[in-house]
Amino acid sequence: MNPSRLEDLLDGYLLLDLGQAEQAELEEVLGSDASARKQLVERVLMEVHLYRSCSDAGKTAVAVEPQQVRTEQTPARGAGVSARPARWRWAAVAAAALLAVGAGLLLVLWPTSRQAEVLSGSVLVNEVRGTRIPPGATIKVLGESPAVVRLTDGSRAELEPSTEVVFRKSDSARQVLELIAGGGRFSVTRGGGQFRIETTIGVLTVLGTEFSVRLLAPNGHDPEAARGTAGKMALSVSVASGLVQVESGGETVTLEAGQSRRFGPEGDRRPKEVSHSGLLTRIDGGAITILRKREKVEETKTIAVDGDTKVLIETDQMEFVPGEGGKMKQRPKVAQGALADLKAGQQVTVTCTEDGIKVLKVLIHRLPAPKIGKEKDKEGGTWAPSQPRRGKGGD
Amino acid sequence: MQALAGQASPAGLSDRHGASVVQEQPSTDQSQVVKEFLRNRDVLFAYLLAFVRDYHAAEDLFQELGLAVVSESQKGTHPDSFMAWARSLARHRAMDYFRRQARRQEGQQNIQQLGEVLDRAFDENPVAAEESQERLRHLRECLKRLGQRAREIVDLRYKEHLTLREIAAAISWQEGSVKVALAKARRALAECVGRKLRGQA
C-alpha cells in the first residue's frame, strides 16, 4: 500500500473518522502487512509523545508522597465518580505505585485542560448543547442519564439529570460551583486551594474528598420543582472520603468519611452523634461501660450496643488523610472488627447517639491504655474506678 | 482481520484472549512489577490509545490499569512477560470501556479483532522503555525546529486538546487544511526523530 494512503487511514482511525470501506481497507492491510502494523505502533507512540512533549511548557513537577490512594478497582464510569482527570492521574498512579515501591519519586505531570469538559452525558452550556464549559457558564444536564464533567482543577463531577450548575469565576478559590438545582457526586483533587460548592441552603468547602450533594425540593425528588423554592428546600451532603465543611444556617459542621447530614429549614433529620474517649471497663451483653476523666474526675458511661454497632480497630499501619486546612496528617489505618474484639482495658473512642443510649461505632485504639483507676478485677473482667460518678450528657 | 493465535503461558495460564502470562508466586518483588509499569507507561498508554482512540478515555483506563497493576503486585502476582501481562490487563479495561460506552455498533467481534491486531502489532514491534524515552527526547528537540504555524497547530492539538474543527475555528482555516498541516508536521517530526535515532541528526 502507498505509505501516504496508510498514513491517511491511520489518521482517520485515530480520529475515529473512517468510513466502513476505509475501515475494512485498514483492517485488511494491518492483518496482512507487518510493516503496516509497525507503522501503526510508531504512529500511536508518536501521538503519545506529542501529547507529552507539548505539555512541557505547562508541566508541573511535584514530589509525590504516599497519600490516601485507593488501590481497589475504580467503579465503572457512570456508576460513580472515580476516574481521575489528567493532571493528577499520573500522580495518583505513581502514588499508588509508591505505596508498593516505598520510595520517593519525582513526576512530570501531564497538562490540564483549560476548560471544564463534559466527558459523558448530554449538557446545555449557556443554553447551547456543548462539551466545553468556560468559566462563568451555566450548565444543565439533559436527558435521563447523569453527566460526567472534568473540572479545570482536575476534579470530577457526576451530575444527576436536570441538575443545573453555574461554574463561577473566583480569585479566592480554585473552583466554585453554584448548585442551582439537582445534585451530584464529586471527586475532588487535593491541594491547589479551596474547592467550594455554594447553594441557597449552605456552602460546602471541600478538603480533598469524594462526596455527594443534593438540593432537595419540598417534594423530595424533583429538582426542577425546586427552583425558586429555596425557603422550603433542604441540602443533603454525604461524604465518602476526606472532609467536607458545611456552613448552613449560621452553623459550621465538618463531615468526615462515612457521615451524611441534611441541612435546611427542616433541620437535620438524623440524630446527632457524640463521641466519648476512655477506657473500656466492661462488656456486658448488650452494653459496654467506659471510664473517662473529665476535669480530673473519673466518670463511667454505660451505653447499649447491638448488631448494628460498628467496631473498628487501629492497626500498626499508618495512612495519610486530609486534616485541618487540607493539610495531610498521618493516622493509623483501621480494620473492621466485631463486638467480640472488645476487651476490658482497651482504650476506645465511642460514637453514640446524642441521647447517649446507643453506641453507633467503637474505635479500638492501638496505643496501650493509660493507667486510670485501680487494678483489674480478674474475676469479672471489669475495672473498678476510684471515684465513679454517672455522667449524663455527651462531651 | 486475521486473528492472533493465543499461546499458553509457561505456567499454563492464559486468559481467553490468549496473551496473559501470569503466575502467582508467594514471594515476589512486587516493586519490580510497579517499576516495570512506570518504565513502560508510554508504550502501555499508546496501546490503550490505539484501542479507544480518545485521549481522555485512554487516561482513565491507564489510571485503572495502574491501580490494577499495583493491586496485583501487592497480591504477589509475578508475570513472566510483563508487557504481555500488562497489555492483557489493559485490553480487559478497554473492552469494559467499549461495553460502558455502548460502542458495540462497531460490533463486539470487530472490537475483539481490533484487540488481536493491536496485540499482534505491539508483539511484533516491542518498544523498549529506553527506546521510547530516546524517541521522546529526540521529539522534543525536533519540535523546536518546526515552523511557527505548524508548531501552533501542533500545540493546539496536543497541548490544548482541541479537535480539528476547533483548531480550524481558532486559526480561521478550513478543517481539511488543518488535517493536512497536522499530518505534514507529524511526518516532518517522524523523519526528524528517525534521523536522530540513526545518528544522522
PDB file of N, CA, C and O in Angstrom, chain A residues 93-156:
ATOM      1  N   VAL A  93      -1.543   7.355  40.059  1.00  0.00           N
ATOM      2  CA  VAL A  93      -0.994   6.043  39.736  1.00  0.00           C
ATOM      3  C   VAL A  93       0.376   5.892  40.368  1.00  0.00           C
ATOM      4  O   VAL A  93       0.700   4.887  40.985  1.00  0.00           O
ATOM      5  N   ALA A  94       1.191   6.946  40.229  1.00  0.00           N
ATOM      6  CA  ALA A  94       2.538   6.857  40.772  1.00  0.00           C
ATOM      7  C   ALA A  94       2.502   6.798  42.288  1.00  0.00           C
ATOM      8  O   ALA A  94       3.300   6.115  42.905  1.00  0.00           O
ATOM      9  N   ALA A  95       1.555   7.540  42.876  1.00  0.00           N
ATOM     10  CA  ALA A  95       1.459   7.497  44.330  1.00  0.00           C
ATOM     11  C   ALA A  95       1.044   6.108  44.781  1.00  0.00           C
ATOM     12  O   ALA A  95       1.577   5.577  45.745  1.00  0.00           O
ATOM     13  N   ALA A  96       0.112   5.537  44.043  1.00  0.00           N
ATOM     14  CA  ALA A  96      -0.270   4.169  44.365  1.00  0.00           C
ATOM     15  C   ALA A  96       0.934   3.260  44.195  1.00  0.00           C
ATOM     16  O   ALA A  96       1.192   2.369  44.992  1.00  0.00           O
ATOM     17  N   ALA A  97       1.678   3.536  43.137  1.00  0.00           N
ATOM     18  CA  ALA A  97       2.872   2.739  42.908  1.00  0.00           C
ATOM     19  C   ALA A  97       3.844   2.920  44.061  1.00  0.00           C
ATOM     20  O   ALA A  97       4.486   1.973  44.497  1.00  0.00           O
ATOM     21  N   LEU A  98       3.934   4.138  44.553  1.00  0.00           N
ATOM     22  CA  LEU A  98       4.852   4.406  45.649  1.00  0.00           C
ATOM     23  C   LEU A  98       4.511   3.598  46.878  1.00  0.00           C
ATOM     24  O   LEU A  98       5.390   3.196  47.625  1.00  0.00           O
ATOM     25  N   LEU A  99       3.229   3.381  47.073  1.00  0.00           N
ATOM     26  CA  LEU A  99       2.838   2.579  48.223  1.00  0.00           C
ATOM     27  C   LEU A  99       3.475   1.205  48.129  1.00  0.00           C
ATOM     28  O   LEU A  99       3.824   0.590  49.117  1.00  0.00           O
ATOM     29  N   ALA A 100       3.612   0.764  46.892  1.00  0.00           N
ATOM     30  CA  ALA A 100       4.215  -0.545  46.708  1.00  0.00           C
ATOM     31  C   ALA A 100       5.740  -0.447  46.684  1.00  0.00           C
ATOM     32  O   ALA A 100       6.435  -1.262  47.251  1.00  0.00           O
ATOM     33  N   VAL A 101       6.243   0.569  46.005  1.00  0.00           N
ATOM     34  CA  VAL A 101       7.692   0.681  45.863  1.00  0.00           C
ATOM     35  C   VAL A 101       8.317   1.203  47.137  1.00  0.00           C
ATOM     36  O   VAL A 101       9.400   0.792  47.535  1.00  0.00           O
ATOM     37  N   GLY A 102       7.611   2.138  47.774  1.00  0.00           N
ATOM     38  CA  GLY A 102       8.114   2.683  49.022  1.00  0.00           C
ATOM     39  C   GLY A 102       9.315   3.572  48.831  1.00  0.00           C
ATOM     40  O   GLY A 102      10.231   3.589  49.633  1.00  0.00           O
ATOM     41  N   ALA A 103       9.348   4.319  47.749  1.00  0.00           N
ATOM     42  CA  ALA A 103      10.488   5.201  47.515  1.00  0.00           C
ATOM     43  C   ALA A 103       9.999   6.536  47.010  1.00  0.00           C
ATOM     44  O   ALA A 103       8.910   6.661  46.491  1.00  0.00           O
ATOM     45  N   GLY A 104      10.827   7.556  47.160  1.00  0.00           N
ATOM     46  CA  GLY A 104      10.470   8.871  46.657  1.00  0.00           C
ATOM     47  C   GLY A 104      10.524   8.868  45.145  1.00  0.00           C
ATOM     48  O   GLY A 104      11.235   8.089  44.535  1.00  0.00           O
ATOM     49  N   LEU A 105       9.779   9.768  44.524  1.00  0.00           N
ATOM     50  CA  LEU A 105       9.736   9.786  43.069  1.00  0.00           C
ATOM     51  C   LEU A 105       9.361  11.181  42.624  1.00  0.00           C
ATOM     52  O   LEU A 105       8.479  11.800  43.189  1.00  0.00           O
ATOM     53  N   LEU A 106      10.025  11.677  41.642  1.00  0.00           N
ATOM     54  CA  LEU A 106       9.683  12.966  41.075  1.00  0.00           C
ATOM     55  C   LEU A 106       8.977  12.730  39.770  1.00  0.00           C
ATOM     56  O   LEU A 106       9.485  12.036  38.903  1.00  0.00           O
ATOM     57  N   LEU A 107       7.793  13.313  39.665  1.00  0.00           N
ATOM     58  CA  LEU A 107       6.977  13.060  38.485  1.00  0.00           C
ATOM     59  C   LEU A 107       6.842  14.294  37.636  1.00  0.00           C
ATOM     60  O   LEU A 107       6.764  15.390  38.152  1.00  0.00           O
ATOM     61  N   VAL A 108       6.809  14.119  36.370  1.00  0.00           N
ATOM     62  CA  VAL A 108       6.395  15.199  35.489  1.00  0.00           C
ATOM     63  C   VAL A 108       4.963  14.909  35.094  1.00  0.00           C
ATOM     64  O   VAL A 108       4.669  13.882  34.505  1.00  0.00           O
ATOM     65  N   LEU A 109       4.096  15.810  35.473  1.00  0.00           N
ATOM     66  CA  LEU A 109       2.678  15.559  35.239  1.00  0.00           C
ATOM     67  C   LEU A 109       2.253  16.035  33.860  1.00  0.00           C
ATOM     68  O   LEU A 109       2.901  16.850  33.242  1.00  0.00           O
ATOM     69  N   TRP A 110       1.145  15.534  33.448  1.00  0.00           N
ATOM     70  CA  TRP A 110       0.603  15.911  32.157  1.00  0.00           C
ATOM     71  C   TRP A 110      -0.254  17.154  32.298  1.00  0.00           C
ATOM     72  O   TRP A 110      -0.597  17.554  33.384  1.00  0.00           O
ATOM     73  N   PRO A 111      -0.580  17.740  31.172  1.00  0.00           N
ATOM     74  CA  PRO A 111      -1.239  19.043  31.247  1.00  0.00           C
ATOM     75  C   PRO A 111      -2.700  18.955  31.642  1.00  0.00           C
ATOM     76  O   PRO A 111      -3.312  17.904  31.550  1.00  0.00           O
ATOM     77  N   THR A 112      -3.217  20.066  32.061  1.00  0.00           N
ATOM     78  CA  THR A 112      -4.646  20.134  32.328  1.00  0.00           C
ATOM     79  C   THR A 112      -5.333  20.836  31.163  1.00  0.00           C
ATOM     80  O   THR A 112      -4.742  21.617  30.458  1.00  0.00           O
ATOM     81  N   SER A 113      -6.578  20.534  30.996  1.00  0.00           N
ATOM     82  CA  SER A 113      -7.354  21.282  30.027  1.00  0.00           C
ATOM     83  C   SER A 113      -7.681  22.634  30.650  1.00  0.00           C
ATOM     84  O   SER A 113      -7.800  22.746  31.846  1.00  0.00           O
ATOM     85  N   ARG A 114      -7.843  23.620  29.838  1.00  0.00           N
ATOM     86  CA  ARG A 114      -8.110  24.962  30.354  1.00  0.00           C
ATOM     87  C   ARG A 114      -9.574  25.145  30.744  1.00  0.00           C
ATOM     88  O   ARG A 114      -9.919  26.021  31.489  1.00  0.00           O
ATOM     89  N   GLN A 115     -10.432  24.353  30.147  1.00  0.00           N
ATOM     90  CA  GLN A 115     -11.852  24.486  30.428  1.00  0.00           C
ATOM     91  C   GLN A 115     -12.375  23.185  30.999  1.00  0.00           C
ATOM     92  O   GLN A 115     -11.836  22.124  30.715  1.00  0.00           O
ATOM     93  N   ALA A 116     -13.423  23.337  31.794  1.00  0.00           N
ATOM     94  CA  ALA A 116     -14.095  22.115  32.233  1.00  0.00           C
ATOM     95  C   ALA A 116     -14.662  21.430  30.986  1.00  0.00           C
ATOM     96  O   ALA A 116     -14.980  22.085  29.987  1.00  0.00           O
ATOM     97  N   GLU A 117     -14.792  20.136  31.075  1.00  0.00           N
ATOM     98  CA  GLU A 117     -15.166  19.399  29.874  1.00  0.00           C
ATOM     99  C   GLU A 117     -16.180  18.317  30.228  1.00  0.00           C
ATOM    100  O   GLU A 117     -16.044  17.630  31.241  1.00  0.00           O
ATOM    101  N   VAL A 118     -17.180  18.192  29.393  1.00  0.00           N
ATOM    102  CA  VAL A 118     -18.190  17.151  29.608  1.00  0.00           C
ATOM    103  C   VAL A 118     -17.646  15.849  29.012  1.00  0.00           C
ATOM    104  O   VAL A 118     -17.365  15.780  27.823  1.00  0.00           O
ATOM    105  N   LEU A 119     -17.472  14.843  29.854  1.00  0.00           N
ATOM    106  CA  LEU A 119     -16.913  13.577  29.383  1.00  0.00           C
ATOM    107  C   LEU A 119     -17.992  12.628  28.910  1.00  0.00           C
ATOM    108  O   LEU A 119     -17.762  11.817  28.011  1.00  0.00           O
ATOM    109  N   SER A 120     -19.139  12.692  29.544  1.00  0.00           N
ATOM    110  CA  SER A 120     -20.241  11.855  29.075  1.00  0.00           C
ATOM    111  C   SER A 120     -21.547  12.496  29.500  1.00  0.00           C
ATOM    112  O   SER A 120     -21.585  13.305  30.412  1.00  0.00           O
ATOM    113  N   GLY A 121     -22.597  12.114  28.823  1.00  0.00           N
ATOM    114  CA  GLY A 121     -23.896  12.706  29.109  1.00  0.00           C
ATOM    115  C   GLY A 121     -24.158  13.892  28.203  1.00  0.00           C
ATOM    116  O   GLY A 121     -23.292  14.322  27.445  1.00  0.00           O
ATOM    117  N   SER A 122     -25.361  14.388  28.290  1.00  0.00           N
ATOM    118  CA  SER A 122     -25.784  15.476  27.423  1.00  0.00           C
ATOM    119  C   SER A 122     -26.024  16.727  28.266  1.00  0.00           C
ATOM    120  O   SER A 122     -26.740  16.674  29.273  1.00  0.00           O
ATOM    121  N   VAL A 123     -25.418  17.839  27.841  1.00  0.00           N
ATOM    122  CA  VAL A 123     -25.432  19.037  28.680  1.00  0.00           C
ATOM    123  C   VAL A 123     -25.673  20.278  27.832  1.00  0.00           C
ATOM    124  O   VAL A 123     -25.143  20.393  26.725  1.00  0.00           O
ATOM    125  N   LEU A 124     -26.477  21.194  28.369  1.00  0.00           N
ATOM    126  CA  LEU A 124     -26.601  22.518  27.766  1.00  0.00           C
ATOM    127  C   LEU A 124     -25.586  23.431  28.442  1.00  0.00           C
ATOM    128  O   LEU A 124     -25.568  23.533  29.671  1.00  0.00           O
ATOM    129  N   VAL A 125     -24.733  24.045  27.657  1.00  0.00           N
ATOM    130  CA  VAL A 125     -23.780  25.013  28.196  1.00  0.00           C
ATOM    131  C   VAL A 125     -24.243  26.390  27.729  1.00  0.00           C
ATOM    132  O   VAL A 125     -24.256  26.663  26.529  1.00  0.00           O
ATOM    133  N   ASN A 126     -24.645  27.224  28.665  1.00  0.00           N
ATOM    134  CA  ASN A 126     -25.227  28.532  28.319  1.00  0.00           C
ATOM    135  C   ASN A 126     -26.320  28.372  27.258  1.00  0.00           C
ATOM    136  O   ASN A 126     -26.324  29.040  26.229  1.00  0.00           O
ATOM    137  N   GLU A 127     -27.200  27.417  27.518  1.00  0.00           N
ATOM    138  CA  GLU A 127     -28.387  27.179  26.691  1.00  0.00           C
ATOM    139  C   GLU A 127     -28.085  26.504  25.353  1.00  0.00           C
ATOM    140  O   GLU A 127     -28.985  26.301  24.538  1.00  0.00           O
ATOM    141  N   VAL A 128     -26.812  26.181  25.099  1.00  0.00           N
ATOM    142  CA  VAL A 128     -26.480  25.519  23.839  1.00  0.00           C
ATOM    143  C   VAL A 128     -25.828  24.183  24.163  1.00  0.00           C
ATOM    144  O   VAL A 128     -24.979  24.104  25.053  1.00  0.00           O
ATOM    145  N   ARG A 129     -26.207  23.156  23.436  1.00  0.00           N
ATOM    146  CA  ARG A 129     -25.617  21.849  23.710  1.00  0.00           C
ATOM    147  C   ARG A 129     -24.107  21.917  23.446  1.00  0.00           C
ATOM    148  O   ARG A 129     -23.680  22.406  22.407  1.00  0.00           O
ATOM    149  N   GLY A 130     -23.312  21.450  24.397  1.00  0.00           N
ATOM    150  CA  GLY A 130     -21.865  21.548  24.216  1.00  0.00           C
ATOM    151  C   GLY A 130     -21.118  20.643  25.162  1.00  0.00           C
ATOM    152  O   GLY A 130     -21.705  19.975  26.020  1.00  0.00           O
ATOM    153  N   THR A 131     -19.783  20.609  24.992  1.00  0.00           N
ATOM    154  CA  THR A 131     -18.959  19.745  25.829  1.00  0.00           C
ATOM    155  C   THR A 131     -17.881  20.514  26.577  1.00  0.00           C
ATOM    156  O   THR A 131     -17.254  19.984  27.473  1.00  0.00           O
ATOM    157  N   ARG A 132     -17.624  21.748  26.177  1.00  0.00           N
ATOM    158  CA  ARG A 132     -16.620  22.540  26.886  1.00  0.00           C
ATOM    159  C   ARG A 132     -17.303  23.644  27.672  1.00  0.00           C
ATOM    160  O   ARG A 132     -18.203  24.308  27.160  1.00  0.00           O
ATOM    161  N   ILE A 133     -16.834  23.804  28.916  1.00  0.00           N
ATOM    162  CA  ILE A 133     -17.527  24.714  29.823  1.00  0.00           C
ATOM    163  C   ILE A 133     -16.580  25.838  30.236  1.00  0.00           C
ATOM    164  O   ILE A 133     -15.690  25.632  31.067  1.00  0.00           O
ATOM    165  N   PRO A 134     -16.754  27.010  29.673  1.00  0.00           N
ATOM    166  CA  PRO A 134     -15.870  28.107  30.050  1.00  0.00           C
ATOM    167  C   PRO A 134     -16.227  28.646  31.437  1.00  0.00           C
ATOM    168  O   PRO A 134     -17.354  28.444  31.909  1.00  0.00           O
ATOM    169  N   PRO A 135     -15.289  29.335  32.100  1.00  0.00           N
ATOM    170  CA  PRO A 135     -15.598  29.921  33.400  1.00  0.00           C
ATOM    171  C   PRO A 135     -16.788  30.864  33.292  1.00  0.00           C
ATOM    172  O   PRO A 135     -16.902  31.615  32.326  1.00  0.00           O
ATOM    173  N   GLY A 136     -17.677  30.795  34.254  1.00  0.00           N
ATOM    174  CA  GLY A 136     -18.838  31.668  34.263  1.00  0.00           C
ATOM    175  C   GLY A 136     -20.063  31.058  33.609  1.00  0.00           C
ATOM    176  O   GLY A 136     -21.161  31.605  33.701  1.00  0.00           O
ATOM    177  N   ALA A 137     -19.883  29.918  32.949  1.00  0.00           N
ATOM    178  CA  ALA A 137     -21.001  29.313  32.213  1.00  0.00           C
ATOM    179  C   ALA A 137     -21.988  28.634  33.162  1.00  0.00           C
ATOM    180  O   ALA A 137     -21.633  28.208  34.255  1.00  0.00           O
ATOM    181  N   THR A 138     -23.218  28.538  32.697  1.00  0.00           N
ATOM    182  CA  THR A 138     -24.237  27.767  33.409  1.00  0.00           C
ATOM    183  C   THR A 138     -24.518  26.520  32.600  1.00  0.00           C
ATOM    184  O   THR A 138     -24.688  26.591  31.378  1.00  0.00           O
ATOM    185  N   ILE A 139     -24.553  25.389  33.259  1.00  0.00           N
ATOM    186  CA  ILE A 139     -24.849  24.165  32.522  1.00  0.00           C
ATOM    187  C   ILE A 139     -26.089  23.501  33.104  1.00  0.00           C
ATOM    188  O   ILE A 139     -26.410  23.661  34.280  1.00  0.00           O
ATOM    189  N   LYS A 140     -26.755  22.760  32.253  1.00  0.00           N
ATOM    190  CA  LYS A 140     -27.906  21.993  32.694  1.00  0.00           C
ATOM    191  C   LYS A 140     -27.831  20.600  32.087  1.00  0.00           C
ATOM    192  O   LYS A 140     -27.565  20.455  30.882  1.00  0.00           O
ATOM    193  N   VAL A 141     -28.018  19.592  32.913  1.00  0.00           N
ATOM    194  CA  VAL A 141     -27.931  18.209  32.436  1.00  0.00           C
ATOM    195  C   VAL A 141     -29.244  17.817  31.772  1.00  0.00           C
ATOM    196  O   VAL A 141     -30.312  17.945  32.368  1.00  0.00           O
ATOM    197  N   LEU A 142     -29.133  17.343  30.547  1.00  0.00           N
ATOM    198  CA  LEU A 142     -30.313  16.933  29.788  1.00  0.00           C
ATOM    199  C   LEU A 142     -30.508  15.422  29.870  1.00  0.00           C
ATOM    200  O   LEU A 142     -29.564  14.680  30.151  1.00  0.00           O
ATOM    201  N   GLY A 143     -31.699  15.006  29.579  1.00  0.00           N
ATOM    202  CA  GLY A 143     -31.969  13.575  29.455  1.00  0.00           C
ATOM    203  C   GLY A 143     -32.064  12.846  30.775  1.00  0.00           C
ATOM    204  O   GLY A 143     -32.152  13.470  31.842  1.00  0.00           O
ATOM    205  N   GLU A 144     -32.015  11.536  30.668  1.00  0.00           N
ATOM    206  CA  GLU A 144     -32.229  10.683  31.841  1.00  0.00           C
ATOM    207  C   GLU A 144     -30.921  10.191  32.455  1.00  0.00           C
ATOM    208  O   GLU A 144     -30.927   9.575  33.511  1.00  0.00           O
ATOM    209  N   SER A 145     -29.810  10.449  31.760  1.00  0.00           N
ATOM    210  CA  SER A 145     -28.522   9.934  32.259  1.00  0.00           C
ATOM    211  C   SER A 145     -27.743  11.050  32.939  1.00  0.00           C
ATOM    212  O   SER A 145     -27.866  12.223  32.575  1.00  0.00           O
ATOM    213  N   PRO A 146     -26.896  10.677  33.913  1.00  0.00           N
ATOM    214  CA  PRO A 146     -26.052  11.698  34.529  1.00  0.00           C
ATOM    215  C   PRO A 146     -24.983  12.173  33.547  1.00  0.00           C
ATOM    216  O   PRO A 146     -24.682  11.494  32.571  1.00  0.00           O
ATOM    217  N   ALA A 147     -24.423  13.333  33.832  1.00  0.00           N
ATOM    218  CA  ALA A 147     -23.325  13.850  33.008  1.00  0.00           C
ATOM    219  C   ALA A 147     -22.058  13.846  33.857  1.00  0.00           C
ATOM    220  O   ALA A 147     -22.081  14.259  35.012  1.00  0.00           O
ATOM    221  N   VAL A 148     -20.972  13.373  33.265  1.00  0.00           N
ATOM    222  CA  VAL A 148     -19.689  13.391  33.970  1.00  0.00           C
ATOM    223  C   VAL A 148     -18.876  14.560  33.434  1.00  0.00           C
ATOM    224  O   VAL A 148     -18.684  14.690  32.227  1.00  0.00           O
ATOM    225  N   VAL A 149     -18.431  15.409  34.342  1.00  0.00           N
ATOM    226  CA  VAL A 149     -17.714  16.624  33.948  1.00  0.00           C
ATOM    227  C   VAL A 149     -16.337  16.626  34.598  1.00  0.00           C
ATOM    228  O   VAL A 149     -16.204  16.396  35.798  1.00  0.00           O
ATOM    229  N   ARG A 150     -15.334  16.875  33.781  1.00  0.00           N
ATOM    230  CA  ARG A 150     -13.980  17.051  34.298  1.00  0.00           C
ATOM    231  C   ARG A 150     -13.777  18.545  34.546  1.00  0.00           C
ATOM    232  O   ARG A 150     -13.925  19.357  33.639  1.00  0.00           O
ATOM    233  N   LEU A 151     -13.468  18.917  35.775  1.00  0.00           N
ATOM    234  CA  LEU A 151     -13.304  20.322  36.116  1.00  0.00           C
ATOM    235  C   LEU A 151     -11.874  20.778  35.834  1.00  0.00           C
ATOM    236  O   LEU A 151     -10.968  19.960  35.659  1.00  0.00           O
ATOM    237  N   THR A 152     -11.663  22.082  35.819  1.00  0.00           N
ATOM    238  CA  THR A 152     -10.357  22.602  35.399  1.00  0.00           C
ATOM    239  C   THR A 152      -9.246  22.227  36.362  1.00  0.00           C
ATOM    240  O   THR A 152      -8.089  22.151  35.972  1.00  0.00           O
ATOM    241  N   ASP A 153      -9.569  22.016  37.614  1.00  0.00           N
ATOM    242  CA  ASP A 153      -8.516  21.684  38.581  1.00  0.00           C
ATOM    243  C   ASP A 153      -8.251  20.189  38.616  1.00  0.00           C
ATOM    244  O   ASP A 153      -7.470  19.711  39.423  1.00  0.00           O
ATOM    245  N   GLY A 154      -8.914  19.454  37.753  1.00  0.00           N
ATOM    246  CA  GLY A 154      -8.701  18.013  37.719  1.00  0.00           C
ATOM    247  C   GLY A 154      -9.747  17.239  38.495  1.00  0.00           C
ATOM    248  O   GLY A 154      -9.769  16.014  38.433  1.00  0.00           O
ATOM    249  N   SER A 155     -10.590  17.927  39.213  1.00  0.00           N
ATOM    250  CA  SER A 155     -11.649  17.230  39.944  1.00  0.00           C
ATOM    251  C   SER A 155     -12.717  16.759  38.961  1.00  0.00           C
ATOM    252  O   SER A 155     -12.723  17.149  37.789  1.00  0.00           O
ATOM    253  N   ARG A 156     -13.625  15.953  39.472  1.00  0.00           N
ATOM    254  CA  ARG A 156     -14.625  15.379  38.583  1.00  0.00           C
ATOM    255  C   ARG A 156     -15.992  15.396  39.254  1.00  0.00           C
ATOM    256  O   ARG A 156     -16.096  15.209  40.463  1.00  0.00           O
TER     257      ARG A 156
END
